Amino acid sequence: MARLEQVLVLEPEHELKFKGPFTDVVTTTLTLTNPSDRKVYFKVKTTAPRRYCVRPNSGVLDPGTSVDVSVMLQPFDYDPNEKSKHKFMVQSLMAPDNVTDMEGVWKDAKPEELMDSKLRCVFELPSENEKTHDIDQNKITSTSASKSESSLFKSASSILDDSEVKKILEECKRLQAEVQRLRDENKQIKEEEGLRMRRSAPMTGSPLGGASAALVKEEGPTTRLLALAVLFLILGVIVGKLAL
């Protein structure tokens, strides 16, 4: 007997796209909608369970409701020959009336009662133009910060006496050391988080969750903000002296 046609509406319908580089967790969203007038059980499975964390990877959808499933690709060394091995399947089953044991329903379900949809994974690498643009933006930001810092130091030297300039320089060194400390801590947290997610990645058939959903942000923006904080501190000292 032929299987039933998938009752759930999937968005996207055929493929999940992940945009690299894959040096950090990359997340895409799969939306499942139940347009029917009955409850529907669902499961999200993958051929590469160690590569992904899925939240939620199973559940129940009431009539007319939707759920957003977060599919998180873990960091890995991209191999073009591996991409065809990554596939997902959304399996669904009409919920029987007055039954609360969802696992029991899945276990006792007949093959002809199951509905499934398959999705392939698409990996998109950034183009050379995008890479160049990102590098140029970082250079511009760093150069602007350096010029501003140099200009402020010159202004400070012309207004303040030697002892005051020395105090400001010492404070700057302290803040720079703090920036380096935070950068080292951020790097260590990212390494520990990546290791924890790889260790807790589930086997096929078990829940695909286990990795923390709180992902560590890149250190670049944080470091630039701290650098700007240093500049504003120096500017505040200068303005305070002028006011006196």
mmCIF file of C-alpha atoms in Angstrom:
data_model
loop_
_atom_site.group_PDB
_atom_site.id
_atom_site.type_symbol
_atom_site.label_atom_id
_atom_site.label_comp_id
_atom_site.label_asym_id
_atom_site.label_seq_id
_atom_site.Cartn_x
_atom_site.Cartn_y
_atom_site.Cartn_z
ATOM 1 C CA MET A 1 0.000 0.000 0.000
ATOM 2 C CA ALA A 2 1.281 3.461 -0.925
ATOM 3 C CA ARG A 3 2.151 5.825 1.896
ATOM 4 C CA LEU A 4 0.038 8.832 2.711
ATOM 5 C CA GLU A 5 0.920 12.203 1.255
ATOM 6 C CA GLN A 6 2.679 14.532 3.689
ATOM 7 C CA VAL A 7 0.065 16.512 5.631
ATOM 8 C CA LEU A 8 2.526 19.097 6.977
ATOM 9 C CA VAL A 9 3.570 22.127 4.965
ATOM 10 C CA LEU A 10 7.360 22.633 4.986
ATOM 11 C CA GLU A 11 9.176 25.920 4.470
ATOM 12 C CA PRO A 12 11.628 25.553 2.789
ATOM 13 C CA GLU A 13 10.111 22.637 0.943
ATOM 14 C CA HIS A 14 13.071 20.843 -0.641
ATOM 15 C CA GLU A 15 16.437 22.047 0.709
ATOM 16 C CA LEU A 16 18.138 23.580 3.730
ATOM 17 C CA LYS A 17 20.787 26.203 2.965
ATOM 18 C CA PHE A 18 23.843 26.856 5.126
ATOM 19 C CA LYS A 19 26.143 29.762 4.333
ATOM 20 C CA GLY A 20 29.854 29.457 5.202
ATOM 21 C CA PRO A 21 32.567 29.803 6.193
ATOM 22 C CA PHE A 22 31.839 26.934 8.552
ATOM 23 C CA THR A 23 34.239 27.942 11.314
ATOM 24 C CA ASP A 24 31.326 28.675 13.667
ATOM 25 C CA VAL A 25 27.810 27.295 14.192
ATOM 26 C CA VAL A 26 25.541 28.064 11.210
ATOM 27 C CA THR A 27 21.789 28.008 11.856
ATOM 28 C CA THR A 28 18.916 27.741 9.409
ATOM 29 C CA THR A 29 15.193 27.564 10.199
ATOM 30 C CA LEU A 30 12.708 24.939 9.016
ATOM 31 C CA THR A 31 9.047 25.892 9.533
ATOM 32 C CA LEU A 32 6.431 23.130 9.878
ATOM 33 C CA THR A 33 2.724 23.987 9.567
ATOM 34 C CA ASN A 34 -0.272 21.750 10.254
ATOM 35 C CA PRO A 35 -3.168 22.852 7.995
ATOM 36 C CA SER A 36 -5.383 19.904 8.975
ATOM 37 C CA ASP A 37 -8.104 19.697 11.645
ATOM 38 C CA ARG A 38 -6.268 16.978 13.629
ATOM 39 C CA LYS A 39 -3.174 16.869 15.801
ATOM 40 C CA VAL A 40 -0.039 15.692 13.997
ATOM 41 C CA TYR A 41 3.103 14.183 15.520
ATOM 42 C CA PHE A 42 6.418 14.992 13.821
ATOM 43 C CA LYS A 43 10.071 13.973 13.926
ATOM 44 C CA VAL A 44 13.084 15.558 12.202
ATOM 45 C CA LYS A 45 15.872 13.125 11.306
ATOM 46 C CA THR A 46 19.228 13.491 9.542
ATOM 47 C CA THR A 47 21.752 11.221 7.862
ATOM 48 C CA ALA A 48 24.574 13.096 9.679
ATOM 49 C CA PRO A 49 23.487 13.325 13.359
ATOM 50 C CA ARG A 50 26.967 14.224 14.595
ATOM 51 C CA ARG A 51 27.037 17.308 12.380
ATOM 52 C CA TYR A 52 23.762 18.891 13.501
ATOM 53 C CA CYS A 53 21.773 19.942 16.539
ATOM 54 C CA VAL A 54 18.023 20.272 15.987
ATOM 55 C CA ARG A 55 15.614 22.153 18.294
ATOM 56 C CA PRO A 56 12.962 20.789 18.565
ATOM 57 C CA ASN A 57 13.602 17.495 16.798
ATOM 58 C CA SER A 58 10.138 16.077 17.591
ATOM 59 C CA GLY A 59 6.781 17.140 18.959
ATOM 60 C CA VAL A 60 3.097 17.588 18.256
ATOM 61 C CA LEU A 61 1.352 20.230 16.154
ATOM 62 C CA ASP A 62 -2.205 21.258 16.955
ATOM 63 C CA PRO A 63 -4.576 21.999 14.050
ATOM 64 C CA GLY A 64 -3.680 25.230 12.256
ATOM 65 C CA THR A 65 -0.432 25.808 14.173
ATOM 66 C CA SER A 66 3.232 26.059 13.148
ATOM 67 C CA VAL A 67 6.628 25.438 14.707
ATOM 68 C CA ASP A 68 10.063 26.821 13.812
ATOM 69 C CA VAL A 69 12.747 24.140 13.932
ATOM 70 C CA SER A 70 16.310 25.447 14.358
ATOM 71 C CA VAL A 71 18.822 23.320 12.465
ATOM 72 C CA MET A 72 22.340 24.110 13.717
ATOM 73 C CA LEU A 73 25.302 22.936 11.646
ATOM 74 C CA GLN A 74 28.348 22.460 13.867
ATOM 75 C CA PRO A 75 31.779 23.846 12.832
ATOM 76 C CA PHE A 76 33.666 21.569 10.443
ATOM 77 C CA ASP A 77 36.223 21.535 7.647
ATOM 78 C CA TYR A 78 34.190 21.857 4.461
ATOM 79 C CA ASP A 79 34.585 18.944 2.065
ATOM 80 C CA PRO A 80 32.738 19.220 -1.300
ATOM 81 C CA ASN A 81 32.618 15.425 -1.535
ATOM 82 C CA GLU A 82 30.661 15.200 1.717
ATOM 83 C CA LYS A 83 27.805 17.573 0.907
ATOM 84 C CA SER A 84 25.714 14.962 -0.916
ATOM 85 C CA LYS A 85 25.693 12.787 2.214
ATOM 86 C CA HIS A 86 23.818 15.359 4.303
ATOM 87 C CA LYS A 87 20.053 14.948 4.097
ATOM 88 C CA PHE A 88 17.059 15.539 6.364
ATOM 89 C CA MET A 89 13.706 13.810 6.646
ATOM 90 C CA VAL A 90 10.553 15.174 8.271
ATOM 91 C CA GLN A 91 8.347 12.282 9.367
ATOM 92 C CA SER A 92 4.754 12.818 10.501
ATOM 93 C CA LEU A 93 1.848 10.816 11.856
ATOM 94 C CA MET A 94 -1.787 11.645 12.556
ATOM 95 C CA ALA A 95 -2.299 11.595 16.333
ATOM 96 C CA PRO A 96 -4.938 9.071 17.489
ATOM 97 C CA ASP A 97 -7.783 10.397 19.621
ATOM 98 C CA ASN A 98 -7.401 10.244 23.421
ATOM 99 C CA VAL A 99 -3.786 9.040 23.284
ATOM 100 C CA THR A 100 -0.997 10.828 25.189
ATOM 101 C CA ASP A 101 1.870 8.328 24.819
ATOM 102 C CA MET A 102 3.550 9.829 21.743
ATOM 103 C CA GLU A 103 6.493 7.395 21.740
ATOM 104 C CA GLY A 104 4.107 4.473 21.971
ATOM 105 C CA VAL A 105 2.166 5.771 18.979
ATOM 106 C CA TRP A 106 5.361 6.005 16.913
ATOM 107 C CA LYS A 107 6.389 2.513 17.970
ATOM 108 C CA ASP A 108 3.035 0.936 17.072
ATOM 109 C CA ALA A 109 2.479 2.918 13.855
ATOM 110 C CA LYS A 110 2.078 0.945 10.649
ATOM 111 C CA PRO A 111 4.278 1.865 7.647
ATOM 112 C CA GLU A 112 1.273 2.967 5.609
ATOM 113 C CA GLU A 113 0.316 5.456 8.362
ATOM 114 C CA LEU A 114 3.633 7.318 8.218
ATOM 115 C CA MET A 115 4.210 10.410 6.074
ATOM 116 C CA ASP A 116 7.628 11.778 5.234
ATOM 117 C CA SER A 117 9.370 14.524 3.285
ATOM 118 C CA LYS A 118 13.049 14.624 2.366
ATOM 119 C CA LEU A 119 15.249 17.716 2.193
ATOM 120 C CA ARG A 120 18.805 17.999 0.933
ATOM 121 C CA CYS A 121 21.462 20.260 2.435
ATOM 122 C CA VAL A 122 23.060 23.029 0.369
ATOM 123 C CA PHE A 123 26.362 24.560 1.505
ATOM 124 C CA GLU A 124 27.130 28.049 0.212
ATOM 125 C CA LEU A 125 30.676 29.369 0.477
ATOM 126 C CA PRO A 126 31.237 33.150 0.487
ATOM 127 C CA SER A 127 32.509 34.546 -2.809
ATOM 128 C CA GLU A 128 35.946 36.105 -3.129
ATOM 129 C CA ASN A 129 34.319 39.548 -3.385
ATOM 130 C CA GLU A 130 32.544 39.053 -0.054
ATOM 131 C CA LYS A 131 35.773 37.887 1.599
ATOM 132 C CA THR A 132 37.643 40.921 0.237
ATOM 133 C CA HIS A 133 34.868 43.257 1.391
ATOM 134 C CA ASP A 134 34.992 41.869 4.944
ATOM 135 C CA ILE A 135 38.780 42.217 5.077
ATOM 136 C CA ASP A 136 38.613 45.801 3.761
ATOM 137 C CA GLN A 137 35.949 46.722 6.319
ATOM 138 C CA ASN A 138 38.122 45.398 9.150
ATOM 139 C CA LYS A 139 41.128 47.360 7.838
ATOM 140 C CA ILE A 140 39.094 50.572 7.581
ATOM 141 C CA THR A 141 37.775 50.175 11.119
ATOM 142 C CA SER A 142 41.231 49.475 12.552
ATOM 143 C CA THR A 143 42.812 52.396 10.654
ATOM 144 C CA SER A 144 40.088 54.832 11.759
ATOM 145 C CA ALA A 145 40.474 53.798 15.380
ATOM 146 C CA SER A 146 44.274 54.188 15.220
ATOM 147 C CA LYS A 147 44.038 57.670 13.636
ATOM 148 C CA SER A 148 41.488 58.823 16.204
ATOM 149 C CA GLU A 149 43.609 57.526 19.067
ATOM 150 C CA SER A 150 46.735 59.250 17.706
ATOM 151 C CA SER A 151 44.888 62.547 17.253
ATOM 152 C CA LEU A 152 43.485 62.472 20.763
ATOM 153 C CA PHE A 153 46.899 61.748 22.271
ATOM 154 C CA LYS A 154 48.380 64.751 20.452
ATOM 155 C CA SER A 155 45.568 67.004 21.698
ATOM 156 C CA ALA A 156 46.002 65.708 25.218
ATOM 157 C CA SER A 157 49.737 66.342 25.179
ATOM 158 C CA SER A 158 49.231 69.986 24.165
ATOM 159 C CA ILE A 159 46.645 70.664 26.910
ATOM 160 C CA LEU A 160 47.767 68.572 29.891
ATOM 161 C CA ASP A 161 51.042 68.569 31.792
ATOM 162 C CA ASP A 162 53.452 65.620 31.811
ATOM 163 C CA SER A 163 52.097 64.023 34.992
ATOM 164 C CA GLU A 164 48.516 64.032 33.689
ATOM 165 C CA VAL A 165 49.563 62.605 30.321
ATOM 166 C CA LYS A 166 51.474 59.868 32.162
ATOM 167 C CA LYS A 167 48.344 58.961 34.161
ATOM 168 C CA ILE A 168 46.267 58.753 30.996
ATOM 169 C CA LEU A 169 48.856 56.538 29.294
ATOM 170 C CA GLU A 170 48.927 54.209 32.297
ATOM 171 C CA GLU A 171 45.125 53.969 32.228
ATOM 172 C CA CYS A 172 45.224 53.196 28.512
ATOM 173 C CA LYS A 173 47.740 50.407 29.100
ATOM 174 C CA ARG A 174 45.506 48.966 31.806
ATOM 175 C CA LEU A 175 42.470 49.036 29.505
ATOM 176 C CA GLN A 176 44.470 47.467 26.661
ATOM 177 C CA ALA A 177 45.484 44.652 29.007
ATOM 178 C CA GLU A 178 41.817 44.224 29.923
ATOM 179 C CA VAL A 179 40.898 44.019 26.223
ATOM 180 C CA GLN A 180 43.521 41.292 25.705
ATOM 181 C CA ARG A 181 42.267 39.383 28.749
ATOM 182 C CA LEU A 182 38.667 39.492 27.481
ATOM 183 C CA ARG A 183 39.839 38.395 24.025
ATOM 184 C CA ASP A 184 41.647 35.376 25.539
ATOM 185 C CA GLU A 185 38.596 34.480 27.642
ATOM 186 C CA ASN A 186 36.336 34.780 24.597
ATOM 187 C CA LYS A 187 38.590 32.461 22.591
ATOM 188 C CA GLN A 188 38.668 29.909 25.416
ATOM 189 C CA ILE A 189 34.871 30.007 25.782
ATOM 190 C CA LYS A 190 34.425 29.421 22.031
ATOM 191 C CA GLU A 191 36.802 26.447 22.133
ATOM 192 C CA GLU A 192 35.072 24.934 25.177
ATOM 193 C CA GLU A 193 31.626 25.517 23.653
ATOM 194 C CA GLY A 194 32.614 23.858 20.372
ATOM 195 C CA LEU A 195 34.116 20.879 22.245
ATOM 196 C CA ARG A 196 31.023 20.561 24.453
ATOM 197 C CA MET A 197 28.673 20.580 21.457
ATOM 198 C CA ARG A 198 30.730 17.953 19.633
ATOM 199 C CA ARG A 199 30.812 15.708 22.712
ATOM 200 C CA SER A 200 27.065 16.049 23.336
ATOM 201 C CA ALA A 201 26.009 15.538 19.685
ATOM 202 C CA PRO A 202 23.501 12.609 19.709
ATOM 203 C CA MET A 203 23.479 9.344 17.737
ATOM 204 C CA THR A 204 20.861 8.622 15.012
ATOM 205 C CA GLY A 205 17.434 7.990 16.522
ATOM 206 C CA SER A 206 18.146 9.894 19.734
ATOM 207 C CA PRO A 207 17.286 13.566 20.348
ATOM 208 C CA LEU A 208 19.437 15.764 18.215
ATOM 209 C CA GLY A 209 19.616 18.514 20.809
ATOM 210 C CA GLY A 210 22.262 18.721 23.502
ATOM 211 C CA ALA A 211 24.259 21.713 22.367
ATOM 212 C CA SER A 212 23.720 25.018 24.060
ATOM 213 C CA ALA A 213 21.573 27.360 22.014
ATOM 214 C CA ALA A 214 23.496 30.319 23.338
ATOM 215 C CA LEU A 215 26.239 30.769 20.785
ATOM 216 C CA VAL A 216 29.378 32.784 21.450
ATOM 217 C CA LYS A 217 29.629 35.906 19.283
ATOM 218 C CA GLU A 218 32.690 36.802 17.314
ATOM 219 C CA GLU A 219 35.271 38.767 19.240
ATOM 220 C CA GLY A 220 35.778 41.488 16.583
ATOM 221 C CA PRO A 221 32.819 43.783 17.446
ATOM 222 C CA THR A 222 33.473 43.400 21.225
ATOM 223 C CA THR A 223 37.112 44.355 20.850
ATOM 224 C CA ARG A 224 36.274 47.395 18.710
ATOM 225 C CA LEU A 225 33.698 48.555 21.263
ATOM 226 C CA LEU A 226 36.269 48.323 24.039
ATOM 227 C CA ALA A 227 38.764 50.271 21.925
ATOM 228 C CA LEU A 228 36.162 52.987 21.371
ATOM 229 C CA ALA A 229 35.496 53.025 25.127
ATOM 230 C CA VAL A 230 39.192 53.811 25.665
ATOM 231 C CA LEU A 231 38.989 56.705 23.217
ATOM 232 C CA PHE A 232 35.861 58.126 24.873
ATOM 233 C CA LEU A 233 37.557 57.885 28.286
ATOM 234 C CA ILE A 234 40.519 59.929 27.043
ATOM 235 C CA LEU A 235 38.191 62.430 25.375
ATOM 236 C CA GLY A 236 36.247 62.788 28.624
ATOM 237 C CA VAL A 237 39.437 63.619 30.535
ATOM 238 C CA ILE A 238 40.400 66.272 27.975
ATOM 239 C CA VAL A 239 36.972 67.890 27.995
ATOM 240 C CA GLY A 240 37.005 67.885 31.798
ATOM 241 C CA LYS A 241 40.326 69.728 31.865
ATOM 242 C CA LEU A 242 39.140 72.282 29.338
ATOM 243 C CA ALA A 243 36.045 72.927 31.426
ATOM 244 C CA LEU A 244 38.251 73.694 34.415
#
